[in-house]
mmCIF file of C-alpha atoms and ligand atoms in Angstrom:
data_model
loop_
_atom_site.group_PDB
_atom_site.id
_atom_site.type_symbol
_atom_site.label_atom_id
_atom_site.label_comp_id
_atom_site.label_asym_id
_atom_site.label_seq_id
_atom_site.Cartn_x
_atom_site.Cartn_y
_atom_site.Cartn_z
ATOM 1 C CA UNK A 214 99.171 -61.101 56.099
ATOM 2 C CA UNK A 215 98.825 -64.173 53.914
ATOM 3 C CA UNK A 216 96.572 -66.723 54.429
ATOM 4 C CA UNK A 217 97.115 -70.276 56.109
ATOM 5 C CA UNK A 218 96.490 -73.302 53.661
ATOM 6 C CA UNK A 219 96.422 -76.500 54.749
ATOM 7 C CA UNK A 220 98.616 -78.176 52.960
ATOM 8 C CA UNK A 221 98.765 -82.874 53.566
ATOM 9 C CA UNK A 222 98.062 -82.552 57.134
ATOM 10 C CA UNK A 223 99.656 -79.320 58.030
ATOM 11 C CA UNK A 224 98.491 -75.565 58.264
ATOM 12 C CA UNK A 225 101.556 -73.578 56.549
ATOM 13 C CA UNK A 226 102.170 -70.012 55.167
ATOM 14 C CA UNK A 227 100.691 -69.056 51.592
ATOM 15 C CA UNK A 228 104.285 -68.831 50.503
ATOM 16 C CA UNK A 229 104.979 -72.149 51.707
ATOM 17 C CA UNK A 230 101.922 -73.909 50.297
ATOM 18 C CA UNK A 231 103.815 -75.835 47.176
ATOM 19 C CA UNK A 232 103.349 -78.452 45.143
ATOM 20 C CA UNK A 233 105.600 -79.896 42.694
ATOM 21 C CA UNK A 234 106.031 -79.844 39.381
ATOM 22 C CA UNK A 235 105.646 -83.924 39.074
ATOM 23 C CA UNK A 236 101.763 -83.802 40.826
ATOM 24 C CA UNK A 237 99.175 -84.986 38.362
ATOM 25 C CA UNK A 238 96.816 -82.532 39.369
ATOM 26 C CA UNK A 239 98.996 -80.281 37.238
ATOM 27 C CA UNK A 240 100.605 -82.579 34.571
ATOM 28 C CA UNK A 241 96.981 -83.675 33.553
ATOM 29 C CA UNK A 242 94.483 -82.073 35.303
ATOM 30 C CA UNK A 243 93.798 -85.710 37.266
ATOM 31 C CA UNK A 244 92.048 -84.765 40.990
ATOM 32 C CA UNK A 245 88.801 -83.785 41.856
ATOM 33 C CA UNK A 246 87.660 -80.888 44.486
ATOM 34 C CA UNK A 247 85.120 -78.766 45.658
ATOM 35 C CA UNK A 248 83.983 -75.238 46.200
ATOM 36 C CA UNK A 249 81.981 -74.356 49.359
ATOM 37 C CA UNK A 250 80.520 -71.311 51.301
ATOM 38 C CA UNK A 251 80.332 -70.482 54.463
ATOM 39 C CA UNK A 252 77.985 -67.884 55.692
ATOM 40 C CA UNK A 253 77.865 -66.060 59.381
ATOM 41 C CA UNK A 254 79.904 -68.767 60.621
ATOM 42 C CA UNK A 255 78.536 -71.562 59.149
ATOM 43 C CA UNK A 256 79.409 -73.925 56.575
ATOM 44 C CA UNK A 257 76.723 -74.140 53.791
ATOM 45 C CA UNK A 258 76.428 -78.009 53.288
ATOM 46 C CA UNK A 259 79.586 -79.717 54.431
ATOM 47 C CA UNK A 260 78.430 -82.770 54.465
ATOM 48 C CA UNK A 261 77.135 -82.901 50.728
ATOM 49 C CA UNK A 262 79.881 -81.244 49.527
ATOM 50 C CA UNK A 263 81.821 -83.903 51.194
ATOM 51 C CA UNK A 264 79.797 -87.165 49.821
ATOM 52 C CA UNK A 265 80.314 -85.536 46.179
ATOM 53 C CA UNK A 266 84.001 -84.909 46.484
ATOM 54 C CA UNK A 267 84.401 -88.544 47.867
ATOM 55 C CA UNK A 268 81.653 -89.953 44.908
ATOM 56 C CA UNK A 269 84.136 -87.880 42.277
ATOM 57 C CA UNK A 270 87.113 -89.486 44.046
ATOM 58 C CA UNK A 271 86.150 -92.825 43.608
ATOM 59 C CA UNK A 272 84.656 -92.410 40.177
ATOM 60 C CA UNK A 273 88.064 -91.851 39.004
ATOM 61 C CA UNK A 274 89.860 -94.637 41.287
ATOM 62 C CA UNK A 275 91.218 -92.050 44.046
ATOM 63 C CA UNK A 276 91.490 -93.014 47.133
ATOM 64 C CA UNK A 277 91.953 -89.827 49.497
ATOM 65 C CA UNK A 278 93.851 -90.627 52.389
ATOM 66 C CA UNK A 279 91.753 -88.846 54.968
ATOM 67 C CA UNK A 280 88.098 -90.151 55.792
ATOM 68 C CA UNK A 281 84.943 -88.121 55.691
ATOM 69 C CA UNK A 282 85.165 -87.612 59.517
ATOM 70 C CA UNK A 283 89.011 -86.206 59.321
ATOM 71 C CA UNK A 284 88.621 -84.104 56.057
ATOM 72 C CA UNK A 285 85.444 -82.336 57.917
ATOM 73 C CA UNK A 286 87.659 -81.074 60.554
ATOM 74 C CA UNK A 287 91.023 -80.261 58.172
ATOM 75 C CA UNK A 288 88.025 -77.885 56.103
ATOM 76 C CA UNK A 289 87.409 -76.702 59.956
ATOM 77 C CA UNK A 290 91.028 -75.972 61.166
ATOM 78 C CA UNK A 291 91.851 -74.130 57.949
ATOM 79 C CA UNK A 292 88.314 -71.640 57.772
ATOM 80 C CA UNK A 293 89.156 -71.216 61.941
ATOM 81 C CA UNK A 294 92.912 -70.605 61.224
ATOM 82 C CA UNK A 295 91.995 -67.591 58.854
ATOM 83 C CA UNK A 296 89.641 -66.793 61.239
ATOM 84 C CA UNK A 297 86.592 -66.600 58.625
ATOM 85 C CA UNK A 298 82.953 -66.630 59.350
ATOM 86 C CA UNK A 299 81.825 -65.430 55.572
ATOM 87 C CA UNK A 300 84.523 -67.780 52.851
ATOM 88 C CA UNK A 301 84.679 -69.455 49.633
ATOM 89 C CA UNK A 302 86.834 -72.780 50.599
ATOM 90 C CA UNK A 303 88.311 -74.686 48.088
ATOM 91 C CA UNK A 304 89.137 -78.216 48.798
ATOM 92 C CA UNK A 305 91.149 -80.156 46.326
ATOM 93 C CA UNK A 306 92.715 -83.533 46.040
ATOM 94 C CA UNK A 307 94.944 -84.449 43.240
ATOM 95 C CA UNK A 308 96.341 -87.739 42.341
ATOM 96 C CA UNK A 309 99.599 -86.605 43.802
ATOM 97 C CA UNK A 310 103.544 -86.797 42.456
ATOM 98 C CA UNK A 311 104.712 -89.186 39.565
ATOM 99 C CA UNK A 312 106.689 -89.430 36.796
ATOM 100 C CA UNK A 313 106.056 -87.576 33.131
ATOM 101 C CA UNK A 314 103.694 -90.472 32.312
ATOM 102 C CA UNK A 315 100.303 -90.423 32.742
ATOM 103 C CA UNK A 316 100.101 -94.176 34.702
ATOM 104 C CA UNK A 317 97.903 -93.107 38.148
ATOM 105 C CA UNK A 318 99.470 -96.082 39.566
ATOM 106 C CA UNK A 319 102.843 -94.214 39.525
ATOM 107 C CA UNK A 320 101.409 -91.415 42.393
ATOM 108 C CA UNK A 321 101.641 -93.255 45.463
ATOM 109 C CA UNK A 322 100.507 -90.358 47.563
ATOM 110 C CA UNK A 323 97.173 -88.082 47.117
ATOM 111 C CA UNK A 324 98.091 -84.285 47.927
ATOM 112 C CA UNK A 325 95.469 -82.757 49.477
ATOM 113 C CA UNK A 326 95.247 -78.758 49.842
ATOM 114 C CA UNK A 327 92.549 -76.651 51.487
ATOM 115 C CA UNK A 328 91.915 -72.749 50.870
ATOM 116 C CA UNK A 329 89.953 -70.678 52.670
ATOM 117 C CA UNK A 330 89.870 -67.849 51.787
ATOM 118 C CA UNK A 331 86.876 -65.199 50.634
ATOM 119 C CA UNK A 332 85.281 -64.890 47.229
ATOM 120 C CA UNK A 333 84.291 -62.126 44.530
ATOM 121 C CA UNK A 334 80.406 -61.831 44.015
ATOM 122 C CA UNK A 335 78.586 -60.857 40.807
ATOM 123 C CA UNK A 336 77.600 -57.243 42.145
ATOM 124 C CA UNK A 337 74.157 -57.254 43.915
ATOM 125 C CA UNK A 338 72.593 -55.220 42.119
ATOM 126 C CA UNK A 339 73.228 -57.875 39.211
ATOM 127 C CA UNK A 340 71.154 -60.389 40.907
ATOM 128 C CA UNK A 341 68.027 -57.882 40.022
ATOM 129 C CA UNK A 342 68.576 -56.809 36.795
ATOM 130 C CA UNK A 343 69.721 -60.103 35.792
ATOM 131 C CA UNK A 344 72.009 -61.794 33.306
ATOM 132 C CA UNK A 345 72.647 -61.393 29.658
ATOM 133 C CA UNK A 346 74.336 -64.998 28.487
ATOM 134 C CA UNK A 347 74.816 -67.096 25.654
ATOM 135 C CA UNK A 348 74.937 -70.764 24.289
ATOM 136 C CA UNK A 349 78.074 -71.459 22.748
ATOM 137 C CA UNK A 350 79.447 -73.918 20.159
ATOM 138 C CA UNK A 351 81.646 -76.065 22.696
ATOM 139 C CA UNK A 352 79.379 -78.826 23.895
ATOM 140 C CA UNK A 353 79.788 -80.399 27.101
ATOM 141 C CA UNK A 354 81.871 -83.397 27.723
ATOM 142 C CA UNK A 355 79.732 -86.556 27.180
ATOM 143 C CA UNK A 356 78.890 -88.828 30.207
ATOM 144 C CA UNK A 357 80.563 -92.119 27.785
ATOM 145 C CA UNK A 358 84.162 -89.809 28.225
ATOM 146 C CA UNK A 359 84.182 -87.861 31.274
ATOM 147 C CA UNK A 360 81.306 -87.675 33.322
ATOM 148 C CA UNK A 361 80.164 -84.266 34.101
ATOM 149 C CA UNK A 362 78.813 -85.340 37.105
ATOM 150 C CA UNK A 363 82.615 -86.065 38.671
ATOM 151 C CA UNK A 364 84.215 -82.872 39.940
ATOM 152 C CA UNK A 365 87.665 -83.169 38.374
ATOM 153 C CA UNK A 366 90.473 -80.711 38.133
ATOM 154 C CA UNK A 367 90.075 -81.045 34.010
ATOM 155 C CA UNK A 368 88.073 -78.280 33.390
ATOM 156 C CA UNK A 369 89.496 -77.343 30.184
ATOM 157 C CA UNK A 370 85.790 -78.290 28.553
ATOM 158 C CA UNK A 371 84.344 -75.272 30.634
ATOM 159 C CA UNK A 372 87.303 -73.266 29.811
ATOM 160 C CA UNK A 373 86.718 -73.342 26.248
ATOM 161 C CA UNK A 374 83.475 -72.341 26.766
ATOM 162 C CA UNK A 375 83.764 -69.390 28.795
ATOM 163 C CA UNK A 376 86.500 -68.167 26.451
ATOM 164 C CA UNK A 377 83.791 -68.505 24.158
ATOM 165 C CA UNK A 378 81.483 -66.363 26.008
ATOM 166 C CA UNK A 379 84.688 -63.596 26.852
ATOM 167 C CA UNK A 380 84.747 -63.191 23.411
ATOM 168 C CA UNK A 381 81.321 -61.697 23.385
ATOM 169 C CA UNK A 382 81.390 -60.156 26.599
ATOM 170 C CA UNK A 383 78.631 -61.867 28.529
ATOM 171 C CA UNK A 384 79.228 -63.120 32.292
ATOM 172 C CA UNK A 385 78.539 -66.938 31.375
ATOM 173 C CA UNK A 386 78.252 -69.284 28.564
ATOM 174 C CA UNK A 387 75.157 -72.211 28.357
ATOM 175 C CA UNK A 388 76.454 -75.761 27.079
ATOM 176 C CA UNK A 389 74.680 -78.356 24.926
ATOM 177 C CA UNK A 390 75.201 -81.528 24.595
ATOM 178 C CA UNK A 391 75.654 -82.589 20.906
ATOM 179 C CA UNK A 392 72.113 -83.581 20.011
ATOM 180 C CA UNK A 393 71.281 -79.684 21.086
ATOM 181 C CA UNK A 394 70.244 -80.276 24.538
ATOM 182 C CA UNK A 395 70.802 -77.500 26.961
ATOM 183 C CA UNK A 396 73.065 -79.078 29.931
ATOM 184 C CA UNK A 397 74.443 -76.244 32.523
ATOM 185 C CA UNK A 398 77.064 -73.476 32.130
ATOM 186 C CA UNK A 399 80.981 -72.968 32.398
ATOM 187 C CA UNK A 400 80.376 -72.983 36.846
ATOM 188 C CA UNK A 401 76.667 -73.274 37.080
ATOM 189 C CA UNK A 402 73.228 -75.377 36.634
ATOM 190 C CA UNK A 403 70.604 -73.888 34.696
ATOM 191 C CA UNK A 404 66.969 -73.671 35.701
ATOM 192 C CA UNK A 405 63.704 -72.516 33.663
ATOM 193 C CA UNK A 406 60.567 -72.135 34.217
ATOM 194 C CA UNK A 407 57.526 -72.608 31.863
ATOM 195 C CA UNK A 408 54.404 -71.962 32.828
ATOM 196 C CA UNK A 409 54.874 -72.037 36.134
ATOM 197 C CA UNK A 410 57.017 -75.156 36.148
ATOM 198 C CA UNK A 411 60.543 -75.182 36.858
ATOM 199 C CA UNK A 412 62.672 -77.454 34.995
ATOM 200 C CA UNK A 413 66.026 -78.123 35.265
ATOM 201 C CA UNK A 414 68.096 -81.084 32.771
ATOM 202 C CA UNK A 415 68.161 -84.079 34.559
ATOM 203 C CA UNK A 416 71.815 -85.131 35.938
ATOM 204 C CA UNK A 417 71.767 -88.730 34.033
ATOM 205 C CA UNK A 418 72.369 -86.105 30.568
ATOM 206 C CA UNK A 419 75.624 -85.015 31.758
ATOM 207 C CA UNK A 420 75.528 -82.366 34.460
ATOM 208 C CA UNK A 421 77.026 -81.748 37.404
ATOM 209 C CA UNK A 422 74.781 -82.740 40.508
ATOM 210 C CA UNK A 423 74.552 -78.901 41.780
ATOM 211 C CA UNK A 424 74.569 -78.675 45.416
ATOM 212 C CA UNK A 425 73.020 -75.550 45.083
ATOM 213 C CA UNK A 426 70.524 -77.148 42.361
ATOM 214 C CA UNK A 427 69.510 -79.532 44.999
ATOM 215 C CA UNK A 428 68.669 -77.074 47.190
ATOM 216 C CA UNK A 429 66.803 -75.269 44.766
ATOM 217 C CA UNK A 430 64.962 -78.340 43.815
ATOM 218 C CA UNK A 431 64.027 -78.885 47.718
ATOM 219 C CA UNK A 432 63.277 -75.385 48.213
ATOM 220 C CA UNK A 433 60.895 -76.118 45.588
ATOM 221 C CA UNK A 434 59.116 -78.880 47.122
ATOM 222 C CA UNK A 435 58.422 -76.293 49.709
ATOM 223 C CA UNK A 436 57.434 -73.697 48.761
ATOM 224 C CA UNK A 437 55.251 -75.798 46.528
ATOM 225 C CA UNK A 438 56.277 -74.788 42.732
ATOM 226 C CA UNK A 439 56.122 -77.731 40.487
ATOM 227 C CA UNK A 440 59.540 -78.917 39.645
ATOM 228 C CA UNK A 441 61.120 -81.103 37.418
ATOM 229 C CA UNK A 442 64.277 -82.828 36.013
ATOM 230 C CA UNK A 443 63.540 -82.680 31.943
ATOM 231 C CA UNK A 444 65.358 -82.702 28.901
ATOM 232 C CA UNK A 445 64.705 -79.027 27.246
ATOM 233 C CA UNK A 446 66.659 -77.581 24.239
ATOM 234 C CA UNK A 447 67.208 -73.880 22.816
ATOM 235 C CA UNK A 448 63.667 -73.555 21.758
ATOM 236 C CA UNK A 449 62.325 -74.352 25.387
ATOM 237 C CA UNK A 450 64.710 -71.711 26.676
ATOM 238 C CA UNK A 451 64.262 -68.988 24.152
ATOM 239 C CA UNK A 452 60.326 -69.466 25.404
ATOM 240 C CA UNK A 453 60.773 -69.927 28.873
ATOM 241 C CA UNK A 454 58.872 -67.419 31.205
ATOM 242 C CA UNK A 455 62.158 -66.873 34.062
ATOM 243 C CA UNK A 456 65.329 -68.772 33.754
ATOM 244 C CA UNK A 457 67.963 -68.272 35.933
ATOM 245 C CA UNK A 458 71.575 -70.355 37.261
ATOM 246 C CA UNK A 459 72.588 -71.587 40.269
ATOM 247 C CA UNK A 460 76.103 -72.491 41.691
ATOM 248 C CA UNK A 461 77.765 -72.056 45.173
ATOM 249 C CA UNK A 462 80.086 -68.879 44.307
ATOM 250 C CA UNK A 463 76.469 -67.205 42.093
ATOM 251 C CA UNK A 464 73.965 -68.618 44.549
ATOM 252 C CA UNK A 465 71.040 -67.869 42.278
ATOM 253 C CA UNK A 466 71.295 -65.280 39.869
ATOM 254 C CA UNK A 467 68.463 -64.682 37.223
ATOM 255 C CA UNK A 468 69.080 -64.770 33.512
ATOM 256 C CA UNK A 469 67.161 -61.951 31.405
ATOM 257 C CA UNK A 470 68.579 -62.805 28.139
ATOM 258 C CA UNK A 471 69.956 -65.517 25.971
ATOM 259 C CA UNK A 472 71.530 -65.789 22.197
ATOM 260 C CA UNK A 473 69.825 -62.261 21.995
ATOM 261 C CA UNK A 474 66.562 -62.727 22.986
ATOM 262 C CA UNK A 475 64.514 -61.208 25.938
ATOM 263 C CA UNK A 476 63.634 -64.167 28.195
ATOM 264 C CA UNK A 477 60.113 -63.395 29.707
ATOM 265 C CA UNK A 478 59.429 -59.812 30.232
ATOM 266 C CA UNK A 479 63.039 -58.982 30.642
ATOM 267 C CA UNK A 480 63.560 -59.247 34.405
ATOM 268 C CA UNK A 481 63.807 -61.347 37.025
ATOM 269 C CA UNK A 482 60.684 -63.375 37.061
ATOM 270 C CA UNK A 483 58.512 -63.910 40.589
ATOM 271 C CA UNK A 484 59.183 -67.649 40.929
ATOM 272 C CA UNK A 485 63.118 -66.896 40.584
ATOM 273 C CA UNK A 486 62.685 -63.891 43.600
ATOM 274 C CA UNK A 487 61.156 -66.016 45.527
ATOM 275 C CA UNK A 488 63.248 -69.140 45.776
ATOM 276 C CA UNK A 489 66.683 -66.542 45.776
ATOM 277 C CA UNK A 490 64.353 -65.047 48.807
ATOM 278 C CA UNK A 491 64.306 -68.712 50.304
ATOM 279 C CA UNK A 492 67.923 -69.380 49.547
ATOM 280 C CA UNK A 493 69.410 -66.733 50.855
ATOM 281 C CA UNK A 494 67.472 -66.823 54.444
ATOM 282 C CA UNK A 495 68.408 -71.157 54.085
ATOM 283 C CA UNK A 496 72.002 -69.785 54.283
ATOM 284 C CA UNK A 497 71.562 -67.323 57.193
ATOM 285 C CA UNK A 498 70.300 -70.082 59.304
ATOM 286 C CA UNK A 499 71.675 -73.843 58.127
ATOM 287 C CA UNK A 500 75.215 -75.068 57.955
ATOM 288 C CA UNK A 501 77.622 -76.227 60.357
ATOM 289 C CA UNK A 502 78.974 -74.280 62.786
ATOM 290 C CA UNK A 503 82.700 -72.843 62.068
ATOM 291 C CA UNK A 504 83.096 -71.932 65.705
ATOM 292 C CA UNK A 505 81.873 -72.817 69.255
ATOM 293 C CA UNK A 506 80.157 -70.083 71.170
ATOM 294 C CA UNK A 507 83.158 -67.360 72.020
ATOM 295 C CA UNK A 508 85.911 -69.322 70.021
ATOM 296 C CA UNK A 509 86.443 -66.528 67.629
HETATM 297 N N1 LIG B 20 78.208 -76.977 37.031
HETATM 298 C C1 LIG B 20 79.549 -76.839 36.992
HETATM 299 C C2 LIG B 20 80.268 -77.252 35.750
HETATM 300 C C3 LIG B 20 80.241 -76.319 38.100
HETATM 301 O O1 LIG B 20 81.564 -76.188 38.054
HETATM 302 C C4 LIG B 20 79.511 -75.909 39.234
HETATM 303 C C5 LIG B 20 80.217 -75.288 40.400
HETATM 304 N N2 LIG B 20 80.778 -76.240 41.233
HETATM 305 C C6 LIG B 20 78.116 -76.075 39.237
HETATM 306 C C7 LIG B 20 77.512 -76.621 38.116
HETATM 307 C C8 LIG B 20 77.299 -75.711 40.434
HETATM 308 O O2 LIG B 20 77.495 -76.645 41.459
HETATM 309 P P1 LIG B 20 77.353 -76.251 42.989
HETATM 310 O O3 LIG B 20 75.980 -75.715 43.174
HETATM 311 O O4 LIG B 20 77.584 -77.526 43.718
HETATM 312 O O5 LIG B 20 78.404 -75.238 43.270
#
């Protein structure tokens, strides 16, 4: 059985969910979305997920023509139509149907689609041996021509990279920024720590604004390990004592080596443990609930 994707305000078949050829999201890549989790039943911060795919829309001038309130429950219907409790949902909004030029103003109508379906994890035993990655030679797209920080359906820069990093056979690919400075990966934030400080580039550089790098930063707090938003280049993470990345389908996987060399001792280090420790049980127990006692 396929699944049910909600498709501008209806629930329809997989084969039925189709968009034309004429929808900017495809022509040029112009929309914005997001990828959530949800865990036992619960969906792993909605609501931020939500602010950021609104804060991406507007960024680029699109208005999505359901409110916050409306596109909470269309994420809702669609996870209870496929009758999910653990999924990967992926909520997109493009600028909708035009003509072959690029002019937004030509798309009267936002199309907005909804998946919810389940997701393909880096094996577990992955998250303890850790990850072998490299930097690569694309560089990140500057905040002066598109912010990294909006979500948009152009993710051709990340593409490049991770072809990049397929080339050489490693799971993900670190981007700088064209001074040098390391930014995040292809579909991750990067974290390292240094002497018992974790430090992760500040947003304002030209990352995304991780959700799950946010969390990481308030588990943090916490758990009380120092933690800060710094500029860092290759030097700073060929040195670092852990390092590891964090993103809603990886969670937060450790990183044992980079550009060939061993980071720390060559596994997972004990501050990294602990806050995947405090993420994962964060998951078990926070979100908002998919269904009401007995509904499924
Ligand atoms: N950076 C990029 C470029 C991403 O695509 C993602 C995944 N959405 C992330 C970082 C991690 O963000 P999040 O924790 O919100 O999934």
């Amino acid at each position: 059985m396929g699944l049910k994707i909600y498709l501008d305000g209806k629930l329809v078949g997989e084969e039925e969910a189709k968009i034309s050829v004429f929808d900017h999201g495809l022509l040029y890549g112009d929309g914005v979305f997001e990828g959530i989790r949800a865990y036992n039943g619960l969906i792993f911060k909605l609501e931020e997920h939500l602010d950021r795919l609104y804060n991406s829309a507007r960024a680029i001038m699109l208005k999505i023509p359901l409110d916050k309130k409306e596109m909470k429950e269309a994420v809702l219907m669609t996870v209870r139509a496929n009758k999910l409790a653990n999924a990967y949902i992926r909520l997109v909004v493009t600028r909708g149907k035009g003509d072959l030029g690029l002019d937004p103003r030509k798309c009267p109508r936002p199309t907005v689609f909804i998946i919810a379906s389940t997701i393909k994890l880096y094996p577990r035993e992955l998250y303890y041996k850790g990850l072998e990655v490299i930097t690569v030679p694309t560089n990140r797209n500057t905040v002066s021509a598109i912010d990294p920080q909006i979500k948009s359906l152009n993710y051709l820069n990340n593409i490049l990279a991770k072809i990049e990093a397929n080339l050489v056979e490693v799971p993900e690919a670190i981007m700088l920024n064209k001074d040098g400075y390391v930014l995040e990966c292809t579909g991750d934030n990067i974290f390292i720590v240094r002497n018992g400080v974790l430090i992760t580039p500040p947003t304002y550089l030209g990352v995304l604004a991780g959700i799950t790098r946010n969390t990481v930063l308030e588990l943090a707090g916490k758990l009380k390990i120092d933690a800060r938003e710094e500029v860092f280049s290759r030097y700073s993470l060929y040195n670092a004592d852990e390092c590891f990345l964090t993103g809603t389908a990886a969670e937060i996987i450790p990183v044992v080596r980079v550009d060939g060399r061993v980071i720390g001792d060559g596994r997972p280090g004990r501050i990294s443990l602990r806050l995947m420790k405090a993420f994962w049980k964060l998951t078990k127990k926070e979100g908002t609930p998919i269904y009401k006692r007995g509904m499924m």
